[in-house]
Short mmCIF file of C-alpha atoms in Angstrom, two decimals:
data_model
loop_
_atom_site.label_atom_id
_atom_site.label_comp_id
_atom_site.label_asym_id
_atom_site.label_seq_id
_atom_site.Cartn_x
_atom_site.Cartn_y
_atom_site.Cartn_z
CA UNK A 7 55.80 50.70 108.92
CA UNK A 8 58.88 53.06 108.84
CA UNK A 9 58.50 56.62 108.34
CA UNK A 10 60.97 58.53 106.00
CA UNK A 11 63.46 60.74 107.59
CA UNK A 12 61.76 64.04 106.14
CA UNK A 13 58.43 62.96 107.56
CA UNK A 14 59.93 62.30 110.94
CA UNK A 15 61.50 65.72 110.64
CA UNK A 16 58.26 67.42 109.83
CA UNK A 17 56.38 65.77 112.56
CA UNK A 18 59.04 66.84 114.97
CA UNK A 19 58.86 70.37 113.72
CA UNK A 20 55.06 70.45 113.98
CA UNK A 21 55.24 68.92 117.60
CA UNK A 22 57.34 71.98 118.59
CA UNK A 23 54.81 74.24 116.93
CA UNK A 24 51.98 72.51 118.93
CA UNK A 25 49.97 71.50 115.71
CA UNK A 26 50.92 67.91 115.36
CA UNK A 27 47.45 66.79 116.66
CA UNK A 28 45.97 67.96 113.37
CA UNK A 29 47.99 65.52 111.15
CA UNK A 30 45.67 62.72 109.76
CA UNK A 31 47.65 59.61 110.55
CA UNK A 32 46.34 56.09 110.72
CA UNK A 33 43.53 54.13 109.31
CA UNK A 34 42.26 56.39 106.55
CA UNK A 35 39.45 55.60 104.15
CA UNK A 36 36.98 57.69 102.02
CA UNK A 37 33.85 57.88 103.88
CA UNK A 38 31.90 58.16 100.74
CA UNK A 39 32.56 54.85 99.44
CA UNK A 40 32.47 51.19 100.68
CA UNK A 41 35.89 49.97 101.33
CA UNK A 42 37.05 46.30 100.45
CA UNK A 43 40.13 44.48 99.70
CA UNK A 44 41.90 46.21 96.84
CA UNK A 45 41.25 43.16 94.38
CA UNK A 46 37.62 43.64 95.07
CA UNK A 47 37.57 47.52 94.33
CA UNK A 48 35.37 48.01 91.42
CA UNK A 49 36.37 51.65 90.82
CA UNK A 50 38.17 52.89 87.82
CA UNK A 51 41.74 54.05 88.25
CA UNK A 52 43.81 56.67 86.51
CA UNK A 53 47.50 56.13 87.13
CA UNK A 54 49.68 59.20 86.14
CA UNK A 55 53.52 58.46 85.86
CA UNK A 56 56.10 61.26 86.43
CA UNK A 57 58.47 60.81 83.38
CA UNK A 58 60.45 64.04 83.89
CA UNK A 59 64.26 64.46 84.25
CA UNK A 60 63.64 67.78 86.12
CA UNK A 61 63.06 65.88 89.33
CA UNK A 62 64.18 62.27 88.71
CA UNK A 63 67.46 60.74 87.62
CA UNK A 64 67.14 57.87 85.23
CA UNK A 65 67.69 55.40 88.17
CA UNK A 66 65.02 57.01 90.23
CA UNK A 67 62.69 56.94 87.14
CA UNK A 68 63.28 53.34 86.89
CA UNK A 69 62.47 52.74 90.46
CA UNK A 70 59.21 54.76 90.19
CA UNK A 71 58.22 52.38 87.20
CA UNK A 72 59.24 49.34 89.16
CA UNK A 73 57.04 50.39 92.13
CA UNK A 74 54.12 50.62 89.84
CA UNK A 75 54.74 47.37 88.10
CA UNK A 76 55.91 45.19 90.97
CA UNK A 77 53.92 46.53 93.86
CA UNK A 78 51.04 48.73 92.99
CA UNK A 79 49.70 46.90 90.08
CA UNK A 80 49.66 43.65 92.09
CA UNK A 81 46.71 44.84 93.79
CA UNK A 82 44.56 44.86 90.60
CA UNK A 83 43.08 41.94 88.62
CA UNK A 84 41.02 43.87 86.11
CA UNK A 85 43.28 45.92 83.93
CA UNK A 86 40.27 47.17 81.73
CA UNK A 87 39.59 49.61 84.54
CA UNK A 88 43.12 51.28 84.41
CA UNK A 89 43.85 54.48 82.59
CA UNK A 90 47.52 55.00 82.08
CA UNK A 91 49.06 58.49 81.53
CA UNK A 92 52.55 59.87 81.78
CA UNK A 93 53.85 63.44 81.65
CA UNK A 94 57.10 65.56 81.31
CA UNK A 95 56.49 68.80 79.47
CA UNK A 96 53.65 67.27 77.65
CA UNK A 97 51.06 64.53 78.30
CA UNK A 98 50.61 61.17 76.79
CA UNK A 99 47.76 58.59 77.51
CA UNK A 100 47.50 54.89 76.41
CA UNK A 101 44.14 53.74 76.74
CA UNK A 102 40.54 54.43 77.70
CA UNK A 103 38.81 52.37 80.47
CA UNK A 104 37.36 49.11 79.04
CA UNK A 105 40.10 48.57 76.49
CA UNK A 106 41.62 45.03 76.11
CA UNK A 107 44.42 44.89 78.74
CA UNK A 108 46.40 42.33 80.81
CA UNK A 109 49.19 42.64 83.24
CA UNK A 110 52.00 41.60 80.70
CA UNK A 111 50.73 44.45 78.37
CA UNK A 112 50.48 46.85 81.12
CA UNK A 113 54.17 46.22 82.19
CA UNK A 114 55.44 46.49 78.65
CA UNK A 115 53.92 49.86 78.22
CA UNK A 116 55.34 51.10 81.51
CA UNK A 117 58.74 49.78 80.38
CA UNK A 118 58.56 51.80 77.22
CA UNK A 119 57.59 55.19 78.85
CA UNK A 120 60.13 57.71 77.67
CA UNK A 121 62.11 60.00 79.93
CA UNK A 122 62.37 63.61 78.87
CA UNK A 123 62.81 67.12 80.39
CA UNK A 124 60.21 69.51 81.59
CA UNK A 125 57.08 69.13 83.92
CA UNK A 126 53.57 70.49 83.76
CA UNK A 127 51.14 69.34 86.34
CA UNK A 128 48.46 71.76 85.28
CA UNK A 129 48.45 70.26 81.75
CA UNK A 130 48.21 66.69 82.86
CA UNK A 131 45.39 67.39 85.31
CA UNK A 132 43.51 69.43 82.79
CA UNK A 133 43.98 66.63 80.26
CA UNK A 134 42.57 63.97 82.66
CA UNK A 135 39.67 66.41 83.75
CA UNK A 136 38.67 66.78 80.04
CA UNK A 137 39.38 63.17 78.98
CA UNK A 138 38.68 60.71 81.67
CA UNK A 139 35.40 58.82 81.31
CA UNK A 140 32.55 60.03 83.44
CA UNK A 141 32.34 57.05 85.80
CA UNK A 142 30.83 57.13 89.41
CA UNK A 143 33.78 55.78 91.21
CA UNK A 144 37.13 57.10 89.89
CA UNK A 145 40.54 57.40 91.48
CA UNK A 146 43.37 59.37 90.20
CA UNK A 147 47.00 58.60 91.30
CA UNK A 148 49.52 61.18 90.43
CA UNK A 149 53.18 60.41 90.90
CA UNK A 150 54.98 63.82 91.22
CA UNK A 151 58.70 64.78 92.07
CA UNK A 152 58.82 68.38 91.25
CA UNK A 153 56.87 71.36 90.12
CA UNK A 154 56.72 75.13 90.46
CA UNK A 155 54.22 76.71 92.94
CA UNK A 156 52.58 78.70 90.17
CA UNK A 157 52.17 75.42 88.16
CA UNK A 158 50.62 73.45 91.07
CA UNK A 159 48.38 76.28 92.21
CA UNK A 160 47.19 76.78 88.54
CA UNK A 161 46.02 73.15 88.53
CA UNK A 162 43.46 73.77 91.32
CA UNK A 163 40.25 73.77 89.16
CA UNK A 164 41.24 70.41 87.49
CA UNK A 165 42.32 68.83 90.74
CA UNK A 166 38.96 69.88 92.30
CA UNK A 167 37.18 68.25 89.31
CA UNK A 168 39.20 65.03 89.70
CA UNK A 169 38.68 64.66 93.48
CA UNK A 170 34.81 65.31 92.98
CA UNK A 171 34.76 62.11 90.82
CA UNK A 172 36.13 59.98 93.58
CA UNK A 173 39.60 60.25 94.97
CA UNK A 174 42.77 62.34 94.00
CA UNK A 175 45.99 60.82 95.59
CA UNK A 176 49.42 62.33 95.19
CA UNK A 177 52.59 60.06 95.55
CA UNK A 178 55.49 62.48 96.26
CA UNK A 179 58.74 60.98 94.96
CA UNK A 180 61.85 62.21 96.90
CA UNK A 181 62.16 65.53 98.58
CA UNK A 182 62.37 68.25 95.99
CA UNK A 183 58.64 69.32 96.01
CA UNK A 184 57.53 71.92 98.38
CA UNK A 185 54.99 69.83 100.14
CA UNK A 186 52.84 72.70 101.59
CA UNK A 187 51.67 73.72 98.17
CA UNK A 188 50.16 70.50 97.40
CA UNK A 189 47.79 71.07 100.35
CA UNK A 190 46.21 73.92 98.37
CA UNK A 191 44.82 71.22 96.07
CA UNK A 192 42.94 69.62 98.73
CA UNK A 193 43.66 65.98 97.60
CA UNK A 194 42.28 62.95 99.19
CA UNK A 195 45.59 61.83 100.31
CA UNK A 196 49.32 62.60 99.97
CA UNK A 197 51.85 59.71 100.35
CA UNK A 198 55.69 60.37 100.37
CA UNK A 199 58.13 57.79 99.15
CA UNK A 200 61.87 58.04 99.93
CA UNK A 201 62.69 55.50 97.20
CA UNK A 202 63.68 52.75 99.67
CA UNK A 203 62.54 49.21 98.86
CA UNK A 204 61.49 48.59 102.49
CA UNK A 205 58.88 51.49 102.30
CA UNK A 206 57.45 50.43 98.91
CA UNK A 207 54.69 48.56 100.46
CA UNK A 208 53.69 51.17 102.79
CA UNK A 209 53.28 53.60 99.82
CA UNK A 210 51.03 50.99 98.08
CA UNK A 211 48.90 50.57 101.24
CA UNK A 212 48.62 54.32 101.52
CA UNK A 213 47.15 54.43 97.86
CA UNK A 214 44.82 51.51 97.85
CA UNK A 215 43.33 52.50 101.23
CA UNK A 216 42.17 55.80 99.81
CA UNK A 217 40.76 54.62 96.48
CA UNK A 218 37.17 55.38 95.56
CA UNK A 219 35.45 51.90 95.38
CA UNK A 220 32.14 50.55 94.38
CA UNK A 221 32.68 47.06 95.93
CA UNK A 222 29.81 45.21 97.42
CA UNK A 223 32.01 42.92 99.36
CA UNK A 224 29.64 39.96 98.50
CA UNK A 225 32.33 37.53 98.87
CA UNK A 226 32.57 38.19 102.64
CA UNK A 227 35.78 39.92 102.25
CA UNK A 228 37.09 42.08 105.16
CA UNK A 229 38.40 45.68 105.15
CA UNK A 230 42.07 45.92 104.22
CA UNK A 231 44.07 47.01 107.36
CA UNK A 232 45.10 50.61 107.11
CA UNK A 233 48.53 52.02 107.04
CA UNK A 234 50.15 54.92 108.82
CA UNK A 235 50.67 57.36 106.12
CA UNK A 236 51.05 61.10 105.56
CA UNK A 237 47.55 62.09 104.27
CA UNK A 238 47.47 65.82 104.71
CA UNK A 239 48.90 68.93 106.15
CA UNK A 240 48.05 70.46 109.58
CA UNK A 241 44.92 72.44 109.52
CA UNK A 242 46.34 74.74 112.29
CA UNK A 243 42.58 74.79 113.62
CA UNK A 244 43.71 74.27 117.21
CA UNK A 245 46.10 76.60 118.90
CA UNK A 246 47.62 78.60 116.17
CA UNK A 247 44.85 79.78 114.05
CA UNK A 248 42.60 82.53 115.37
CA UNK A 249 38.83 82.55 114.88
CA UNK A 250 37.91 84.26 111.62
CA UNK A 251 36.37 87.63 112.03
CA UNK A 252 33.71 88.68 109.53
CA UNK A 253 31.96 91.95 108.90
CA UNK A 254 28.36 92.01 110.20
CA UNK A 255 27.27 95.19 108.44
CA UNK A 256 27.88 97.80 105.82
CA UNK A 257 28.82 101.52 105.99
CA UNK A 258 26.44 104.30 105.48
CA UNK A 259 27.48 106.03 102.22
CA UNK A 260 26.44 109.52 101.12
CA UNK A 261 27.69 109.41 97.53
CA UNK A 262 24.96 109.46 94.82
CA UNK A 263 26.86 106.90 92.79
CA UNK A 264 26.21 104.24 95.46
CA UNK A 265 22.71 102.71 96.33
CA UNK A 266 21.79 102.92 99.99
CA UNK A 267 23.22 100.15 102.26
CA UNK A 268 22.78 99.08 105.81
CA UNK A 269 24.65 101.02 108.59
CA UNK A 270 28.04 99.67 109.48
CA UNK A 271 28.21 97.65 112.69
CA UNK A 272 31.75 97.32 114.25
CA UNK A 273 33.22 94.39 115.64
CA UNK A 274 32.61 93.31 119.17
CA UNK A 275 35.62 93.37 121.59
CA UNK A 276 37.65 90.16 120.99
CA UNK A 277 39.51 87.83 123.12
CA UNK A 278 42.69 87.47 121.15
CA UNK A 279 45.50 85.30 122.67
CA UNK A 280 48.25 87.64 122.26
CA UNK A 281 51.94 86.40 122.07
CA UNK A 282 53.89 88.11 125.01
CA UNK A 283 55.93 91.13 123.64
CA UNK A 284 59.37 90.08 122.42
CA UNK A 285 62.53 92.08 122.16
CA UNK A 286 64.14 93.58 119.01
CA UNK A 287 65.71 93.78 116.58
CA UNK A 288 62.78 94.25 114.44
CA UNK A 289 63.57 93.24 110.82
CA UNK A 290 62.39 94.70 108.42
CA UNK A 291 60.68 97.35 110.61
CA UNK A 292 59.28 97.99 113.96
CA UNK A 293 55.69 97.93 112.63
CA UNK A 294 52.59 96.03 112.01
CA UNK A 295 52.69 94.80 108.50
CA UNK A 296 49.31 93.78 106.96
CA UNK A 297 48.71 92.31 103.54
CA UNK A 298 45.11 92.29 102.29
CA UNK A 299 44.42 89.93 99.39
CA UNK A 300 41.60 90.12 96.82
CA UNK A 301 39.66 86.87 97.18
CA UNK A 302 36.45 87.36 95.12
CA UNK A 303 35.31 84.29 93.40
CA UNK A 304 33.47 86.40 90.83
CA UNK A 305 35.57 89.47 90.39
CA UNK A 306 39.10 88.13 90.71
CA UNK A 307 40.43 85.71 88.12
CA UNK A 308 41.88 82.54 89.27
CA UNK A 309 45.31 83.40 87.89
CA UNK A 310 45.17 86.66 89.94
CA UNK A 311 44.04 84.75 93.10
CA UNK A 312 46.87 82.13 92.70
CA UNK A 313 49.41 84.74 91.75
CA UNK A 314 48.71 86.49 95.26
CA UNK A 315 49.16 83.32 97.23
CA UNK A 316 52.23 82.22 95.26
CA UNK A 317 54.00 85.58 96.07
CA UNK A 318 54.19 84.73 99.79
CA UNK A 319 55.47 81.22 99.31
CA UNK A 320 59.10 82.14 98.46
CA UNK A 321 61.84 84.12 100.34
CA UNK A 322 61.34 87.14 98.12
CA UNK A 323 58.53 88.80 100.13
CA UNK A 324 58.40 86.81 103.38
CA UNK A 325 62.18 86.66 103.89
CA UNK A 326 63.82 84.18 106.18
CA UNK A 327 65.96 87.14 107.58
CA UNK A 328 62.84 88.85 108.85
CA UNK A 329 62.22 88.66 112.62
CA UNK A 330 58.91 88.89 114.57
CA UNK A 331 56.59 87.38 112.18
CA UNK A 332 53.84 87.91 114.86
CA UNK A 333 53.90 91.40 113.41
CA UNK A 334 52.76 90.16 110.07
CA UNK A 335 49.02 90.02 109.37
CA UNK A 336 47.11 88.64 106.49
CA UNK A 337 43.53 89.50 105.45
CA UNK A 338 41.43 88.30 102.52
CA UNK A 339 38.42 90.04 101.37
CA UNK A 340 35.45 89.65 98.93
CA UNK A 341 32.23 91.11 100.20
CA UNK A 342 33.57 91.17 103.63
CA UNK A 343 37.11 90.84 105.15
CA UNK A 344 38.55 87.87 107.09
CA UNK A 345 41.54 87.63 109.14
CA UNK A 346 43.55 84.75 107.79
CA UNK A 347 46.66 85.36 109.86
CA UNK A 348 45.88 87.43 112.91
CA UNK A 349 48.32 90.00 114.21
CA UNK A 350 50.38 89.01 117.22
CA UNK A 351 49.31 85.28 117.36
CA UNK A 352 51.67 83.34 115.06
CA UNK A 353 55.32 83.87 115.14
CA UNK A 354 56.71 81.11 112.68
CA UNK A 355 57.17 81.97 109.07
CA UNK A 356 56.48 78.63 107.82
CA UNK A 357 53.23 78.45 109.69
CA UNK A 358 52.28 81.71 108.36
CA UNK A 359 52.93 80.58 104.78
CA UNK A 360 50.81 77.56 105.39
CA UNK A 361 47.85 79.47 106.74
CA UNK A 362 47.95 81.75 103.72
CA UNK A 363 47.70 78.64 101.40
CA UNK A 364 44.90 76.94 103.43
CA UNK A 365 42.99 79.72 105.14
CA UNK A 366 41.49 81.86 102.47
CA UNK A 367 37.81 81.11 101.68
CA UNK A 368 36.72 82.84 98.42
CA UNK A 369 33.43 84.48 98.38
CA UNK A 370 31.08 86.60 96.06
CA UNK A 371 31.42 90.21 95.92
CA UNK A 372 34.44 92.59 96.00
CA UNK A 373 34.09 95.46 98.60
CA UNK A 374 37.21 97.63 99.11
CA UNK A 375 34.96 99.83 101.36
CA UNK A 376 34.25 97.15 103.75
CA UNK A 377 37.92 95.94 103.78
CA UNK A 378 39.30 99.45 104.79
CA UNK A 379 36.41 99.85 107.36
CA UNK A 380 37.71 96.53 108.88
CA UNK A 381 41.27 97.61 108.81
CA UNK A 382 40.24 100.74 110.72
CA UNK A 383 38.34 98.79 113.37
CA UNK A 384 40.33 98.34 116.50
CA UNK A 385 38.48 95.00 117.15
CA UNK A 386 39.17 93.46 113.73
CA UNK A 387 43.04 93.04 113.87
CA UNK A 388 45.00 92.67 117.14
CA UNK A 389 47.15 95.62 116.39
CA UNK A 390 50.28 96.37 118.54
CA UNK A 391 49.59 99.50 120.64
CA UNK A 392 51.30 102.77 119.59
CA UNK A 393 53.05 101.15 116.67
CA UNK A 394 53.23 102.02 112.99
CA UNK A 395 51.02 100.06 110.55
CA UNK A 396 51.94 99.32 106.92
CA UNK A 397 49.02 98.06 104.89
CA UNK A 398 49.47 96.48 101.40
CA UNK A 399 46.12 96.15 99.69
CA UNK A 400 45.62 94.13 96.43
CA UNK A 401 42.67 95.13 94.34
CA UNK A 402 40.98 94.94 90.84
CA UNK A 403 37.49 95.01 88.99
CA UNK A 404 35.92 97.39 91.68
CA UNK A 405 32.65 99.30 91.12
CA UNK A 406 33.07 102.96 90.78
CA UNK A 407 30.91 103.65 93.71
CA UNK A 408 32.91 101.35 95.90
CA UNK A 409 36.13 103.04 94.79
CA UNK A 410 34.88 106.50 95.65
CA UNK A 411 33.62 105.49 99.06
CA UNK A 412 36.88 103.43 99.77
CA UNK A 413 38.87 106.45 98.76
CA UNK A 414 37.23 108.49 101.68
CA UNK A 415 37.79 105.59 104.06
CA UNK A 416 41.42 105.46 103.20
CA UNK A 417 41.68 109.21 103.61
CA UNK A 418 40.18 108.71 107.11
CA UNK A 419 42.61 105.75 107.91
CA UNK A 420 45.77 107.96 106.80
CA UNK A 421 44.80 110.72 109.30
CA UNK A 422 46.54 108.41 111.80
CA UNK A 423 50.13 109.43 111.13
CA UNK A 424 51.25 105.93 112.17
CA UNK A 425 49.49 104.42 109.21
CA UNK A 426 50.79 103.89 105.73
CA UNK A 427 48.57 102.40 102.92
CA UNK A 428 50.03 100.93 99.75
CA UNK A 429 47.78 100.00 96.84
CA UNK A 430 48.73 97.15 94.55
CA UNK A 431 46.36 96.88 91.45
CA UNK A 432 46.41 94.28 88.74
CA UNK A 433 46.95 95.73 85.22
CA UNK A 434 43.44 95.07 83.94
CA UNK A 435 40.18 96.90 85.12
CA UNK A 436 41.24 99.54 87.54
CA UNK A 437 41.51 103.05 86.22
CA UNK A 438 45.04 104.29 87.31
CA UNK A 439 43.89 107.94 87.28
CA UNK A 440 41.25 107.27 89.74
CA UNK A 441 43.84 105.53 92.02
CA UNK A 442 46.15 108.48 91.79
CA UNK A 443 43.47 110.52 93.53
CA UNK A 444 43.51 108.16 96.69
CA UNK A 445 46.54 109.94 98.03
CA UNK A 446 47.76 106.52 99.17
CA UNK A 447 51.44 106.33 100.64
CA UNK A 448 52.25 104.46 97.42
CA UNK A 449 50.76 102.59 94.45
CA UNK A 450 51.95 99.87 92.23
CA UNK A 451 50.46 98.32 88.91
CA UNK A 452 51.18 94.56 88.88
CA UNK A 453 51.70 92.56 85.73
CA UNK A 454 51.19 88.92 86.95
CA UNK A 455 52.41 87.67 83.43
CA UNK A 456 56.03 88.65 84.84
CA UNK A 457 56.92 85.30 86.33
CA UNK A 458 59.75 86.86 88.39
CA UNK A 459 57.67 89.61 89.97
CA UNK A 460 60.84 91.64 90.27
CA UNK A 461 59.37 94.99 90.19
CA UNK A 462 56.69 94.16 92.58
CA UNK A 463 59.20 92.61 94.97
CA UNK A 464 61.43 95.77 94.67
CA UNK A 465 58.40 97.83 95.59
CA UNK A 466 57.51 95.90 98.63
CA UNK A 467 61.10 95.43 99.72
CA UNK A 468 61.66 99.24 99.47
CA UNK A 469 58.41 100.37 101.19
CA UNK A 470 58.32 97.65 103.98
CA UNK A 471 61.37 99.00 105.79
#
């Protein structure tokens, strides 16, 4: 098989970063299902056609349809198991599983699919999640050429549902789409097509080798040989991702509003593999810059969670002009804080962005107090000695007792004149009058319905220097 130029470039880049060993390349199958020749695969299949002019010219749209008609559909012999859907700004479906269907009718429907503006991956995955029959072995094949980060991240719950039914396979058409964002959806496989005729069969192989099948292989068929395809993004679980550090205890609190809790146990000394100090200039500032993201699965809405992640996937906050990304740290917290990007261990901006998308584990609870205690613990983050610290903390839906104890801990943190603390609250359940008593370095109320986030970006850009 021949790799596309963009895949080779990505592989080369990751080789330089020392993470290429974590790519899944080779003979890939879904371990939960028997694998047989494609024509013997008795699973049901949803085919989702990208019909948007936003990412496809008329000519490329036709090539997509030809790939499905002439290459992909040749692996099927039972069209009653095919569910055909297409999308632009809306979603249209043709048939349910089990409807009368044959190859000629299938091709005519593909040829007749209209071409229009707009794209909405959330809407189409939501539609499939709510309308696909509840069958045991179901594969969803989504062709996609473009999409915003917010749209793709918003589709997460529906992607999870579709994958849980069997397999979720994305076929990226061209090179417009930001590939790293798709990894947030944790699909079964991602296959990339560069529109060349000679790579079409490799795309088909990559799809059929990842289908969820119920085949018994009673005819003595043999497993279809695998193809080398791009089936995921680097997990960064080898040399670039530090071990996650989690709190092992709670603080002792004297406030009457809070029930008694266990005594706080600090982190043990760690063995961080620190990057050797590098020379300036330091842009935006000669400081450790730490963003703490609210990751509670019970207290933070999915929109709020996704909005935080999306904020760091563009140049607006994590600018390409910034230097020394090893001075940027990212923490996620629910009941306890976790170091997602450890200070002084990762110096590449793209890798930092990838770790933000893939490294956050949501959990129950929502303790600002435990977060601040962790940030104050010298063994939690690998702070640069004798260097300023700038902390940006996202927060919402906190208990009043937690707010009051966290306020005291933030006051203690700010006794170190090298430390600045900026509180970013969502405009919903936090009493702004209470936040005003924190004496934080700065506060900001974030309206996530503002798609540009212009005011928040200005706030961070002004204070980060």
